[in-house]
């Protein structure tokens, strides 16, 4: 159920990012608190993920809203899930930039797609 709620909130944030090119920062903070409260996660993994994300953002045009969204997903995805979501969203955005020839793109839709692919991978692994 929590995964579906996160999908819904990511879709809403994607729509606002596409329309206004900004993320309402309060929403990811609320979901970070909710995800952290509902799930038990490793604090060391959380800190490592945040450090990795900040380092990654230094070399890209990742905005503060994007960083907050990733941080809000860490408690439910874990370190490896975070890396998978970050990798998928990054590669998808690179393909988009390459084919559309746009430099400034909304990144939240790619995070949403990366999260959905991560959920599909989780589902496939739980079946097999």
mmCIF file of C-alpha atoms in Angstrom:
data_model
loop_
_atom_site.group_PDB
_atom_site.id
_atom_site.type_symbol
_atom_site.label_atom_id
_atom_site.label_comp_id
_atom_site.label_asym_id
_atom_site.label_seq_id
_atom_site.Cartn_x
_atom_site.Cartn_y
_atom_site.Cartn_z
ATOM 1 C CA UNK A 1 0.000 0.000 0.000
ATOM 2 C CA UNK A 2 2.809 2.429 0.868
ATOM 3 C CA UNK A 3 4.390 1.810 -2.552
ATOM 4 C CA UNK A 4 1.144 2.835 -4.279
ATOM 5 C CA UNK A 5 0.868 5.992 -2.184
ATOM 6 C CA UNK A 6 4.449 6.870 -3.104
ATOM 7 C CA UNK A 7 3.645 6.265 -6.795
ATOM 8 C CA UNK A 8 0.670 8.611 -6.526
ATOM 9 C CA UNK A 9 2.729 11.342 -4.883
ATOM 10 C CA UNK A 10 5.510 10.925 -7.477
ATOM 11 C CA UNK A 11 3.015 11.257 -10.333
ATOM 12 C CA UNK A 12 1.616 14.466 -8.788
ATOM 13 C CA UNK A 13 5.123 15.872 -8.324
ATOM 14 C CA UNK A 14 5.979 14.873 -11.906
ATOM 15 C CA UNK A 15 3.014 16.820 -13.220
ATOM 16 C CA UNK A 16 3.972 19.936 -11.252
ATOM 17 C CA UNK A 17 7.599 19.585 -12.345
ATOM 18 C CA UNK A 18 6.573 19.326 -15.995
ATOM 19 C CA UNK A 19 4.161 22.269 -15.747
ATOM 20 C CA UNK A 20 6.121 24.668 -13.515
ATOM 21 C CA UNK A 21 9.667 23.246 -13.484
ATOM 22 C CA UNK A 22 9.619 23.245 -9.708
ATOM 23 C CA UNK A 23 8.848 20.849 -6.891
ATOM 24 C CA UNK A 24 6.798 21.774 -3.862
ATOM 25 C CA UNK A 25 9.445 20.942 -1.235
ATOM 26 C CA UNK A 26 6.974 20.328 1.576
ATOM 27 C CA UNK A 27 5.522 17.226 -0.102
ATOM 28 C CA UNK A 28 8.781 15.184 -0.206
ATOM 29 C CA UNK A 29 9.504 16.200 3.395
ATOM 30 C CA UNK A 30 6.081 14.918 4.487
ATOM 31 C CA UNK A 31 6.692 11.644 2.647
ATOM 32 C CA UNK A 32 10.176 11.314 4.145
ATOM 33 C CA UNK A 33 8.673 11.588 7.620
ATOM 34 C CA UNK A 34 5.849 9.169 6.746
ATOM 35 C CA UNK A 35 8.171 6.616 5.106
ATOM 36 C CA UNK A 36 10.644 6.857 7.975
ATOM 37 C CA UNK A 37 7.902 6.427 10.545
ATOM 38 C CA UNK A 38 6.236 3.476 8.829
ATOM 39 C CA UNK A 39 9.369 1.550 7.939
ATOM 40 C CA UNK A 40 12.477 0.544 9.780
ATOM 41 C CA UNK A 41 15.626 1.545 7.902
ATOM 42 C CA UNK A 42 19.336 1.617 8.504
ATOM 43 C CA UNK A 43 20.581 5.066 9.525
ATOM 44 C CA UNK A 44 24.065 4.362 8.138
ATOM 45 C CA UNK A 45 22.568 3.499 4.743
ATOM 46 C CA UNK A 46 20.481 6.667 4.864
ATOM 47 C CA UNK A 47 23.503 8.860 5.598
ATOM 48 C CA UNK A 48 25.606 7.120 2.933
ATOM 49 C CA UNK A 49 22.813 7.583 0.395
ATOM 50 C CA UNK A 50 22.465 11.272 1.231
ATOM 51 C CA UNK A 51 26.231 11.789 0.896
ATOM 52 C CA UNK A 52 26.220 9.919 -2.426
ATOM 53 C CA UNK A 53 23.276 11.997 -3.615
ATOM 54 C CA UNK A 54 24.903 15.301 -2.652
ATOM 55 C CA UNK A 55 28.118 14.277 -4.442
ATOM 56 C CA UNK A 56 26.120 13.210 -7.493
ATOM 57 C CA UNK A 57 24.241 16.518 -7.513
ATOM 58 C CA UNK A 58 27.521 18.453 -7.592
ATOM 59 C CA UNK A 59 28.216 17.070 -11.089
ATOM 60 C CA UNK A 60 24.674 17.309 -12.461
ATOM 61 C CA UNK A 61 21.853 19.828 -12.566
ATOM 62 C CA UNK A 62 19.916 17.963 -9.898
ATOM 63 C CA UNK A 63 17.778 20.447 -8.000
ATOM 64 C CA UNK A 64 16.966 20.602 -4.302
ATOM 65 C CA UNK A 65 13.454 19.242 -4.915
ATOM 66 C CA UNK A 66 14.892 16.241 -6.767
ATOM 67 C CA UNK A 67 17.272 15.590 -3.884
ATOM 68 C CA UNK A 68 14.398 15.741 -1.396
ATOM 69 C CA UNK A 69 12.406 13.262 -3.468
ATOM 70 C CA UNK A 70 15.311 10.818 -3.563
ATOM 71 C CA UNK A 71 15.864 11.208 0.172
ATOM 72 C CA UNK A 72 12.167 10.522 0.816
ATOM 73 C CA UNK A 73 12.419 7.274 -1.180
ATOM 74 C CA UNK A 74 15.519 5.945 0.615
ATOM 75 C CA UNK A 75 13.682 4.549 3.684
ATOM 76 C CA UNK A 76 11.430 2.354 1.548
ATOM 77 C CA UNK A 77 13.898 1.376 -1.165
ATOM 78 C CA UNK A 78 17.114 0.940 0.828
ATOM 79 C CA UNK A 79 20.596 1.732 -0.424
ATOM 80 C CA UNK A 80 20.515 -0.648 -3.386
ATOM 81 C CA UNK A 81 17.044 0.442 -4.396
ATOM 82 C CA UNK A 82 18.159 4.060 -4.196
ATOM 83 C CA UNK A 83 21.148 3.312 -6.445
ATOM 84 C CA UNK A 84 18.909 1.455 -8.912
ATOM 85 C CA UNK A 85 16.347 4.280 -9.013
ATOM 86 C CA UNK A 86 19.082 6.905 -9.377
ATOM 87 C CA UNK A 87 20.769 4.936 -12.161
ATOM 88 C CA UNK A 88 17.599 4.233 -14.111
ATOM 89 C CA UNK A 89 16.334 7.810 -13.865
ATOM 90 C CA UNK A 90 19.732 9.179 -14.829
ATOM 91 C CA UNK A 91 20.090 6.952 -17.908
ATOM 92 C CA UNK A 92 16.533 7.647 -19.046
ATOM 93 C CA UNK A 93 17.091 11.383 -18.742
ATOM 94 C CA UNK A 94 20.358 11.108 -20.700
ATOM 95 C CA UNK A 95 18.539 9.345 -23.535
ATOM 96 C CA UNK A 96 15.827 12.003 -23.458
ATOM 97 C CA UNK A 97 18.373 14.833 -23.568
ATOM 98 C CA UNK A 98 20.245 13.124 -26.400
ATOM 99 C CA UNK A 99 17.168 12.626 -28.592
ATOM 100 C CA UNK A 100 15.269 15.813 -27.730
ATOM 101 C CA UNK A 101 18.359 18.058 -27.707
ATOM 102 C CA UNK A 102 17.097 19.867 -24.586
ATOM 103 C CA UNK A 103 19.462 20.884 -21.807
ATOM 104 C CA UNK A 104 16.959 21.887 -19.115
ATOM 105 C CA UNK A 105 14.449 19.112 -18.411
ATOM 106 C CA UNK A 106 12.140 18.249 -15.525
ATOM 107 C CA UNK A 107 13.782 15.337 -13.695
ATOM 108 C CA UNK A 108 10.935 14.159 -11.434
ATOM 109 C CA UNK A 109 9.179 12.211 -14.240
ATOM 110 C CA UNK A 110 12.388 10.201 -14.697
ATOM 111 C CA UNK A 111 12.567 9.545 -10.950
ATOM 112 C CA UNK A 112 8.963 8.328 -11.130
ATOM 113 C CA UNK A 113 9.720 5.976 -14.015
ATOM 114 C CA UNK A 114 12.853 4.744 -12.224
ATOM 115 C CA UNK A 115 10.798 4.056 -9.100
ATOM 116 C CA UNK A 116 8.164 2.166 -11.093
ATOM 117 C CA UNK A 117 10.833 0.043 -12.796
ATOM 118 C CA UNK A 118 12.352 -0.626 -9.364
ATOM 119 C CA UNK A 119 8.947 -1.839 -8.129
ATOM 120 C CA UNK A 120 8.634 -4.115 -11.169
ATOM 121 C CA UNK A 121 12.096 -5.538 -10.444
ATOM 122 C CA UNK A 122 11.063 -6.155 -6.820
ATOM 123 C CA UNK A 123 7.894 -7.898 -7.963
ATOM 124 C CA UNK A 124 9.748 -10.101 -10.457
ATOM 125 C CA UNK A 125 12.309 -11.061 -7.793
ATOM 126 C CA UNK A 126 9.577 -11.937 -5.296
ATOM 127 C CA UNK A 127 7.833 -14.192 -7.838
ATOM 128 C CA UNK A 128 10.956 -15.929 -9.108
#
